[in-house]
Tab-separated table of C-alpha atoms in Angstrom:
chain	number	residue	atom	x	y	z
W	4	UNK	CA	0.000	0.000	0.000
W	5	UNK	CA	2.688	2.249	0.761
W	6	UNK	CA	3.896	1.396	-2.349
W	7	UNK	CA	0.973	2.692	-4.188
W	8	UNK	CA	0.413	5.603	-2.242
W	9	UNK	CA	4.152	6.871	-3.166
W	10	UNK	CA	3.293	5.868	-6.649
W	11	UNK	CA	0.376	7.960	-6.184
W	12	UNK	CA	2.686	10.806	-5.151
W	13	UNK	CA	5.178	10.545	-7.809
W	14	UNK	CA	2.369	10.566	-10.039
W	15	UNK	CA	0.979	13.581	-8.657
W	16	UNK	CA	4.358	15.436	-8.301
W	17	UNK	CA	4.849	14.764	-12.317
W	18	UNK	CA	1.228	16.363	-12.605
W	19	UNK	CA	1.901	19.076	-10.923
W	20	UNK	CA	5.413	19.430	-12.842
W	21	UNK	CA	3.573	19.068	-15.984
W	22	UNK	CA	1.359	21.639	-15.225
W	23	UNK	CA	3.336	24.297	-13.871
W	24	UNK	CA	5.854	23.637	-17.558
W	25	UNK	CA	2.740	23.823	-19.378
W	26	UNK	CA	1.421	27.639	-17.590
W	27	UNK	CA	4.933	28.882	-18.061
W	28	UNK	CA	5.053	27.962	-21.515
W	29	UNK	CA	1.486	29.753	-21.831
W	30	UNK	CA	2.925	32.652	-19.940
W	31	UNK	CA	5.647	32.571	-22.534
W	32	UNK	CA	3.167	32.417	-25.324
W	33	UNK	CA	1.045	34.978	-24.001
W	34	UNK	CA	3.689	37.633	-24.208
W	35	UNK	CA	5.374	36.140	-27.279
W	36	UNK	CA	2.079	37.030	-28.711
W	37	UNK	CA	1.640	40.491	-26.972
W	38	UNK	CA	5.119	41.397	-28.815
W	39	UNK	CA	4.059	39.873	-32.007
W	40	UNK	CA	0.558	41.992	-31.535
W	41	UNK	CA	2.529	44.894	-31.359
W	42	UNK	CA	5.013	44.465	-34.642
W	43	UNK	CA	1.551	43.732	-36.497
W	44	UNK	CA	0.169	46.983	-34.980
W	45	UNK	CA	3.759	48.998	-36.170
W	46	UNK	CA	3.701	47.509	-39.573
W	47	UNK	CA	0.268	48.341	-40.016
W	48	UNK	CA	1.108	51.860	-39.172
W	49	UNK	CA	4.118	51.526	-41.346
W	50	UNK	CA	1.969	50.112	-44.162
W	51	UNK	CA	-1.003	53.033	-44.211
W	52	UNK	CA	1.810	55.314	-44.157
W	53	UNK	CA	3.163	53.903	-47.247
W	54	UNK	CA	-0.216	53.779	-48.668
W	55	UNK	CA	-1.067	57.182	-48.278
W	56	UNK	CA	2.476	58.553	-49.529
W	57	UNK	CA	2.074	56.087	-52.700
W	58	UNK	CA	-1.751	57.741	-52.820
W	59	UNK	CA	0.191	61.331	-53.031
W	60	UNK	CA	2.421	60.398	-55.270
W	61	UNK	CA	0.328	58.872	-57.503
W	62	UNK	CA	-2.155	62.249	-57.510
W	63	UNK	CA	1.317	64.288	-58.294
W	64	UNK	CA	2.138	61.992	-60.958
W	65	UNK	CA	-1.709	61.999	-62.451
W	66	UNK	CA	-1.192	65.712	-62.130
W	67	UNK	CA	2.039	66.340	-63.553
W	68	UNK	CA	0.980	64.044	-66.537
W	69	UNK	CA	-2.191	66.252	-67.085
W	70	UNK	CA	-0.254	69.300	-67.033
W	71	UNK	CA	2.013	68.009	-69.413
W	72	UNK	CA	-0.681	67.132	-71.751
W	73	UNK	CA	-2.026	70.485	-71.715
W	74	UNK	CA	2.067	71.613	-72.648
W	75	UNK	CA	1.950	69.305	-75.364
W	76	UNK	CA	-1.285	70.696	-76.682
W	77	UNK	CA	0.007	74.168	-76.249
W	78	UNK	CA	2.951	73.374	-78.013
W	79	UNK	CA	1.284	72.103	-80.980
W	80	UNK	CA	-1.064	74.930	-81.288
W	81	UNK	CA	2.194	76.847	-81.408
W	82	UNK	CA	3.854	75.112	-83.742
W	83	UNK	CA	0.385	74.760	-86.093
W	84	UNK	CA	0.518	78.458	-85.613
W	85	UNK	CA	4.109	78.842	-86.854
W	86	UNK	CA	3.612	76.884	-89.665
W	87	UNK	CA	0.552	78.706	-90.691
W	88	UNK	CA	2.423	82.004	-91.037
W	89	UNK	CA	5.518	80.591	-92.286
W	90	UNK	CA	3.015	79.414	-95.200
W	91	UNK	CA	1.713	83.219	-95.303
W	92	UNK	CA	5.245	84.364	-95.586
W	93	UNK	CA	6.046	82.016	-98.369
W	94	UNK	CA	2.938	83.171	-100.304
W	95	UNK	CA	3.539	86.801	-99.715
W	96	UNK	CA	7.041	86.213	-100.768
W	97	UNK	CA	6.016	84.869	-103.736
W	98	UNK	CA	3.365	87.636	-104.447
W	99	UNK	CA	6.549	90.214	-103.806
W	100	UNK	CA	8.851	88.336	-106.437
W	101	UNK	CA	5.755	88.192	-109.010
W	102	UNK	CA	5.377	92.258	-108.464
W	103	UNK	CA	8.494	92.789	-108.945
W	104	UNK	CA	9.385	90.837	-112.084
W	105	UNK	CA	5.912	92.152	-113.101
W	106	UNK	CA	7.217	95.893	-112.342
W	107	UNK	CA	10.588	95.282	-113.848
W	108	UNK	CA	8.673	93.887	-116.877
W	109	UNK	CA	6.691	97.006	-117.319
W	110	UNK	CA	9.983	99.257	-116.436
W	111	UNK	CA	11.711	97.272	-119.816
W	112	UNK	CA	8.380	97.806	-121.898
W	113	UNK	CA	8.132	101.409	-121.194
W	114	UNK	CA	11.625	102.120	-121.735
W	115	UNK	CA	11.405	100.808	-125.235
């Protein structure tokens, strides 16, 4: 009987061992957890601070390329512009040349 009842005990002891391993490894988890809560919460902040600088920069971006658009048009309006006159300039050029042969013309005629 003693026998048993010291099995009993050695039995219980290894329990109790058991146990206590088993709430220190919870305690252990718990604040393993607690830590890993709080990287989670500083990468979160990390990450919507990311966000909203990629948001900005993507709104600059949109905006720059709008703004260069509206260069580009500008530009070409200029240019179409250019071209127009140079094509005025050519004509009246031309127009100049024709009066003048056409003067020089009459100058030789009259002097005969």
């Amino acid at each position: 009987m003693k026998d048993h009842i010291k099995k009993i005990a050695e039995e219980v002891e290894k329990t109790k061992a058991d146990y206590l391993n088993v709430v220190r490894e919870r305690e252990e988890l718990k604040t393993q957890c607690q830590v890993l809560n709080k990287e989670i919460a500083s990468v979160q902040t990390s990450l919507d601070e990311t966000q909203k600088k990629v948001s900005a920069m993507q709104c600059k971006y949109e905006l720059t390329n709008s703004k260069s658009e509206e260069i580009l048009n500008a530009l070409e309006a200029i240019i179409n512009a250019i071209k127009s006159k140079a094509k005025k300039v050519e004509e009246m050029q031309r127009q100049v040349e024709f009066l003048r042969f056409s003067e020089a013309k009459a100058q030789k005629k009259k002097n005969f």
